[in-house]
Coordinates of C-alpha atoms in Angstrom, one line a residue:
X1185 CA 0.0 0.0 0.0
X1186 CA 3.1 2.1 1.0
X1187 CA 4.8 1.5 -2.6
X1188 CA 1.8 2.1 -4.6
X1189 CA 1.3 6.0 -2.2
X1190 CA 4.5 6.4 -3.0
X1191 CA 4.2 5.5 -6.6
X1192 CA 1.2 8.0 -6.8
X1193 CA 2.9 10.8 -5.3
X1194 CA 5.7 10.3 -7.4
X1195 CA 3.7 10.3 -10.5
X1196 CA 2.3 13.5 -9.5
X1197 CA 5.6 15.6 -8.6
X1198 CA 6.7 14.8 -12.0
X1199 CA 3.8 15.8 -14.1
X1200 CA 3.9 19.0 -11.9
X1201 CA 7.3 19.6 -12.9
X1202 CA 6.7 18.8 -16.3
X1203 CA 4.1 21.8 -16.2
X1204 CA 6.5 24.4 -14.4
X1205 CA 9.4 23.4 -16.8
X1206 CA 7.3 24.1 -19.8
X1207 CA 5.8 27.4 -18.2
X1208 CA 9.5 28.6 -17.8
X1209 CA 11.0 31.8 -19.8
X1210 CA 13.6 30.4 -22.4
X1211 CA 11.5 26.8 -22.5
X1212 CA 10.2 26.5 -26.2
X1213 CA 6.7 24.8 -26.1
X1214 CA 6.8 24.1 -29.9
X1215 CA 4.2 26.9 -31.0
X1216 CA 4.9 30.1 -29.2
X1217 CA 1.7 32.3 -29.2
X1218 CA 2.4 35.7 -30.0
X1219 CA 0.5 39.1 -29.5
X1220 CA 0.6 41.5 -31.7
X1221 CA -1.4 44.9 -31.3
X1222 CA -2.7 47.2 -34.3
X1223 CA -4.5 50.2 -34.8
X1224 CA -8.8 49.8 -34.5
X1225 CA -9.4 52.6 -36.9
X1226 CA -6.9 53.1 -39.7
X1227 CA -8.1 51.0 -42.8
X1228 CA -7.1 49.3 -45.1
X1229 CA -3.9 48.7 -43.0
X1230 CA -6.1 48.1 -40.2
X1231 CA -9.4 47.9 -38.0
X1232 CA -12.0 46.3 -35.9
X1233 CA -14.7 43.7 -38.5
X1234 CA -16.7 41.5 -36.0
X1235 CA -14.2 42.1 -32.8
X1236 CA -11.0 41.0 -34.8
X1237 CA -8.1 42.3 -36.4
X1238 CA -9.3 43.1 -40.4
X1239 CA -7.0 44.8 -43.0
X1240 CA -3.3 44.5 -44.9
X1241 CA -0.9 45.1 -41.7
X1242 CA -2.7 42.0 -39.7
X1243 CA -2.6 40.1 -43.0
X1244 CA 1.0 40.9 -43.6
X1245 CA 2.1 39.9 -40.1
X1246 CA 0.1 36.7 -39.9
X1247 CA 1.8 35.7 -43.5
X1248 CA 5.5 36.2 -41.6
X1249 CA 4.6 34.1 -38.8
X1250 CA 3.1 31.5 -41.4
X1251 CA 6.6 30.9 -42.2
X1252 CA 8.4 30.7 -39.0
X1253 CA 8.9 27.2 -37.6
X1254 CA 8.8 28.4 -33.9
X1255 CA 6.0 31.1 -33.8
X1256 CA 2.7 32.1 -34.5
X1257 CA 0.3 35.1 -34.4
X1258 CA -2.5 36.6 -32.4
X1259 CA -3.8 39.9 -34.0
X1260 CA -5.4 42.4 -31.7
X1261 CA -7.2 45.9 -32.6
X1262 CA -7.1 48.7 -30.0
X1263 CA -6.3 52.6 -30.1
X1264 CA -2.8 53.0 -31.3
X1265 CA -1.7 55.0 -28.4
X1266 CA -2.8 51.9 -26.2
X1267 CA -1.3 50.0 -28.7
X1268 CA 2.2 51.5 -28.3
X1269 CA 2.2 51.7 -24.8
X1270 CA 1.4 48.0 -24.8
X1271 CA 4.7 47.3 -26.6
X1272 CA 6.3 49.1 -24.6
X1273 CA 5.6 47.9 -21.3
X1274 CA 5.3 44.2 -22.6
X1275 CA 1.6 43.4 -22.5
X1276 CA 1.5 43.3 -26.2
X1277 CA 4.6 41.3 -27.7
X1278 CA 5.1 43.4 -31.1
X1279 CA 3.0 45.6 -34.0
X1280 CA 4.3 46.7 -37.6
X1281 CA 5.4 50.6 -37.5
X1282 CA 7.5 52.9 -38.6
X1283 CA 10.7 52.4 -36.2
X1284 CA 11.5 55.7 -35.3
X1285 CA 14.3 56.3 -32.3
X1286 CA 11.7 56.6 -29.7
X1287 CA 10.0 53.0 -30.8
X1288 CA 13.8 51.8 -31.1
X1289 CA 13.8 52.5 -27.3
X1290 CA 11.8 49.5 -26.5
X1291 CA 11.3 47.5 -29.7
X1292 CA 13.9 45.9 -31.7
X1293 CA 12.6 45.6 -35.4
X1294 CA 12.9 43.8 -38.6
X1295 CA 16.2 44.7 -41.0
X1296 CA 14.2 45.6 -43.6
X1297 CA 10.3 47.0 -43.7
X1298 CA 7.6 44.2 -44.3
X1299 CA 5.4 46.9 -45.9
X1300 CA 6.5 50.5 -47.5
X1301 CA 3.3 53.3 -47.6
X1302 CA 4.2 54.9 -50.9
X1303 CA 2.5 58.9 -50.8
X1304 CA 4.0 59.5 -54.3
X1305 CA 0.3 59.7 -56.1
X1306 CA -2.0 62.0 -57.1
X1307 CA -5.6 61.6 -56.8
X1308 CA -7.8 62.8 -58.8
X1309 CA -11.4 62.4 -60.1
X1310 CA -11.7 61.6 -64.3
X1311 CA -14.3 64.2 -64.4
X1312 CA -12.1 67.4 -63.2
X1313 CA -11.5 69.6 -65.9
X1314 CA -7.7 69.9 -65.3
X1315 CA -7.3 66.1 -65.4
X1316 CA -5.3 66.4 -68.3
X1317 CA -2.7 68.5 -66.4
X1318 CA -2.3 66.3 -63.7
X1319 CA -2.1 63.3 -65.8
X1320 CA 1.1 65.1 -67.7
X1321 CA 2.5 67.3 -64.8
X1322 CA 6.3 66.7 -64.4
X1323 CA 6.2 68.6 -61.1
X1324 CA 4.5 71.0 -59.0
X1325 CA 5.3 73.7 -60.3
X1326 CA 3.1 72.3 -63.1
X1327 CA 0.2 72.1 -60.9
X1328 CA 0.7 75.7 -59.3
X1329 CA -2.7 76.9 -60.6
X1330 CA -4.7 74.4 -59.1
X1331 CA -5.9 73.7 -55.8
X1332 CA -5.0 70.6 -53.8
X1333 CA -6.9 69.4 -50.7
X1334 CA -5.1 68.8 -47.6
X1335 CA -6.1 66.7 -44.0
X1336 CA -6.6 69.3 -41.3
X1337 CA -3.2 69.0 -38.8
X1338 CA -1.1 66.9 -41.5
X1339 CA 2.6 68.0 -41.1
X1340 CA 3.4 65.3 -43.7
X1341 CA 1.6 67.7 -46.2
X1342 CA 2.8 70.9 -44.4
X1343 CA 6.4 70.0 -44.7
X1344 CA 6.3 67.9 -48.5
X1345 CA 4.1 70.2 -50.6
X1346 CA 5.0 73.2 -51.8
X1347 CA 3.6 76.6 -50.3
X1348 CA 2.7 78.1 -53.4
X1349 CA 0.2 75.3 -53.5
X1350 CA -3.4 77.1 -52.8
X1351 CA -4.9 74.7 -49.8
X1352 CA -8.4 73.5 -49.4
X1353 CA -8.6 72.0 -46.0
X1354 CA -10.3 68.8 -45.1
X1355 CA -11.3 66.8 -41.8
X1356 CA -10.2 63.9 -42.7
X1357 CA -9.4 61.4 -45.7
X1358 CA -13.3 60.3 -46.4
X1359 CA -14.0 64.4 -45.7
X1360 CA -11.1 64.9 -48.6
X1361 CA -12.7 62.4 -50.6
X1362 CA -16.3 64.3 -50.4
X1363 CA -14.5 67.7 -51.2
X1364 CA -12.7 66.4 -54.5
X1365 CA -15.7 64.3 -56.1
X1366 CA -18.8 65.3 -55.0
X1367 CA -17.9 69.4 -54.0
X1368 CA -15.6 69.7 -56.5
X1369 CA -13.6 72.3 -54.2
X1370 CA -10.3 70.7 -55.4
X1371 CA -8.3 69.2 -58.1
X1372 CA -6.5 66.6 -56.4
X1373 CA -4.6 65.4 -53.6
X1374 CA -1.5 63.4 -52.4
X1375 CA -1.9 59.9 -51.2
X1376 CA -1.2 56.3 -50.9
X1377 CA -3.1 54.5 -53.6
X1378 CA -4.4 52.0 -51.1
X1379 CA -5.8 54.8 -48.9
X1380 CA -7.0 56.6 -51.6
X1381 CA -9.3 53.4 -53.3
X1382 CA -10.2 52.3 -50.2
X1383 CA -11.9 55.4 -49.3
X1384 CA -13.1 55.8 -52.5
X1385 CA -14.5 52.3 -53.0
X1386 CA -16.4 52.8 -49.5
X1387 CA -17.9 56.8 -50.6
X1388 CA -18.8 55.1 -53.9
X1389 CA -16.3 56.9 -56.0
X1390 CA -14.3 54.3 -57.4
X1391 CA -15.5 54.0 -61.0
X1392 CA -14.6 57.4 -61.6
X1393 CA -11.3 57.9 -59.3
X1394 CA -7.6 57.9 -61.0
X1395 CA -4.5 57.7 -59.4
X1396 CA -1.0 58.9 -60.9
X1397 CA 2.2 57.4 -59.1
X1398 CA 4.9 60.2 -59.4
X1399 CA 8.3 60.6 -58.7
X1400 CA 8.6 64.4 -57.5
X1401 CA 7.4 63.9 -54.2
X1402 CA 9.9 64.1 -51.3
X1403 CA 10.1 61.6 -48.3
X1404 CA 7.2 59.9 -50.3
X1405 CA 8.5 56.4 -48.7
X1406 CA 7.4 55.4 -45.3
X1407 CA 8.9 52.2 -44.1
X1408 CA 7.0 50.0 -41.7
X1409 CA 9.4 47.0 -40.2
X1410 CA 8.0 44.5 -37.3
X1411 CA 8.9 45.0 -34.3
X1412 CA 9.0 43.0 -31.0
X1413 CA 9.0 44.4 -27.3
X1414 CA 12.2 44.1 -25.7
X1415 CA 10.2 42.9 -22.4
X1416 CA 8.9 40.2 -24.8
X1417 CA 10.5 36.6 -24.2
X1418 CA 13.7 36.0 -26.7
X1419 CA 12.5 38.8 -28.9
X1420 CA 15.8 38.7 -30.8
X1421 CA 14.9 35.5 -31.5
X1422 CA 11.7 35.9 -32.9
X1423 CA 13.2 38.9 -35.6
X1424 CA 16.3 37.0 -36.3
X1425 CA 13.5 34.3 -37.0
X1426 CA 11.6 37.0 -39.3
X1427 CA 14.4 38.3 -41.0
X1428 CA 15.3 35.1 -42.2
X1429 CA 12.1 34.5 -43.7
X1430 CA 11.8 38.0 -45.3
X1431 CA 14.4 36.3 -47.4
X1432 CA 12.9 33.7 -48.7
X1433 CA 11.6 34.0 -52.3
X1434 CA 8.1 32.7 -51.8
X1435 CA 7.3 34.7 -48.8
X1436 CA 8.4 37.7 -50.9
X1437 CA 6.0 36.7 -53.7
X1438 CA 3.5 35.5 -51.4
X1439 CA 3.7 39.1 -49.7
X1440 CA 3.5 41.3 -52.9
X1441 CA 0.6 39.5 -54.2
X1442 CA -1.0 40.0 -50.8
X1443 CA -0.4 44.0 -51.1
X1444 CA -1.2 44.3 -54.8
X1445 CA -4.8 43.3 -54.0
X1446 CA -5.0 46.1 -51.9
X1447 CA -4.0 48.1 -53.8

């Protein structure tokens, strides 16, 4: 009766330290669960569809992961402040961003950007009278007689178009959108194209919107890199993970296909 307690108890001090071994930082489980937070309200890259993560940056990060042998993904949407501060103190593992130093601080990212946000195109409607202009414009001085809508606060826009440009103001991008189709109260303005046919797919605008990718806009290129929290467990081993799979031919196929259908 003795043997078999003792058997039991046994038994039962190994399973429990089976448990705290695998529970242990550093102890690979075979399918670390990651956490990575995005923006709720900032499509196409991202936003909230039935209380989960919906647009091209979730997309992007779950096809990484889908190609690491040691990791995988869950997406969350939240404010991007909350988002950030997540990161930083550890309660979220990672998000795709633009590394600036501050982020650098407590994320270590990706060599090179998963996704690049290209603003170099003008958008325009095929009915606006000066379409041929824009559609032949070498740069703005080109364009200096016609009016070009700007988001309200943008310092993007303050800093990368020219002054001479005359300004029409706009809330925000679907606001912009109103203002160039339906008010006609400007001839175009400077975008993403993904933004720009999202929005305009959405306001019913598509059929007639045209966008121009052009090469005289500065600091057009906005790199956005994954990054992982430096509180997060062997986070230089999940990007030394991702930047080998960046690599890999069919991931970079597999990822530009993803993007071109947003775009």
């Amino acid at each position: 009766m003795n043997k078999r307690l003792s058997s039991a108890i046994a038994a039962t001090l190994r399973l429990a330290f089976l448990v705290v071994l695998l529970a242990s930082p550093g102890v690979s489980t075979g399918d670390d669960r990651l956490t990575f937070a995005f923006a709720e309200n900032a499509p196409p890259y991202s936003y909230s569809l039935d209380n989960r993560a919906a647009g091209l940056f979730p997309e992007l990060v779950q096809l990484a992961f889908s190609f690491t042998p040691d990791y995988s993904v869950n997406s969350t949407v939240m404010p991007w402040s909350r988002a950030q501060h997540n990161v930083r103190r550890g309660l979220a593992d990672g998000f795709l961003t633009y590394p600036s130093g501050e982020r650098q601080d407590y994320a270590i990212f990706s060599e090179k950007p998963l996704f690049t946000q290209d603003f170099g195109h003008l958008v325009y409607s095929a009915d606006n009278p000066n379409a041929q202009l824009i559609e032949s414009a070498s740069g703005f001085a080109d364009l200096a007689d016609l009016k070009v809508i700007v988001e309200k606060g943008s310092k993007w826009e303050d800093e990368n178009l020219p002054a001479y440009l005359e300004r029409v103001p706009g809330r925000d991008l679907e606001t912009m959108m109103h203002l160039l189709m339906l008010r006609k109260a400007g001839d175009f303005f400077v975008q993403p194209a993904e933004d720009a046919r999202f929005i305009a797919r959405k306001l019913g605008y598509g059929d007639r919107l045209k966008v121009r990718k052009v090469d005289f806009i500065p600091n057009a290129l906005i790199p956005f890199h994954i990054g992982v929290s430096r509180n997060a467990r062997s986070a230089a081993q999940v990007i030394q993970q991702v930047d080998e799979v960046m690599q890999t031919p069919e991931f970079v196929l597999q990822r530009n296909q993803l993007i071109e259908r947003y775009r």
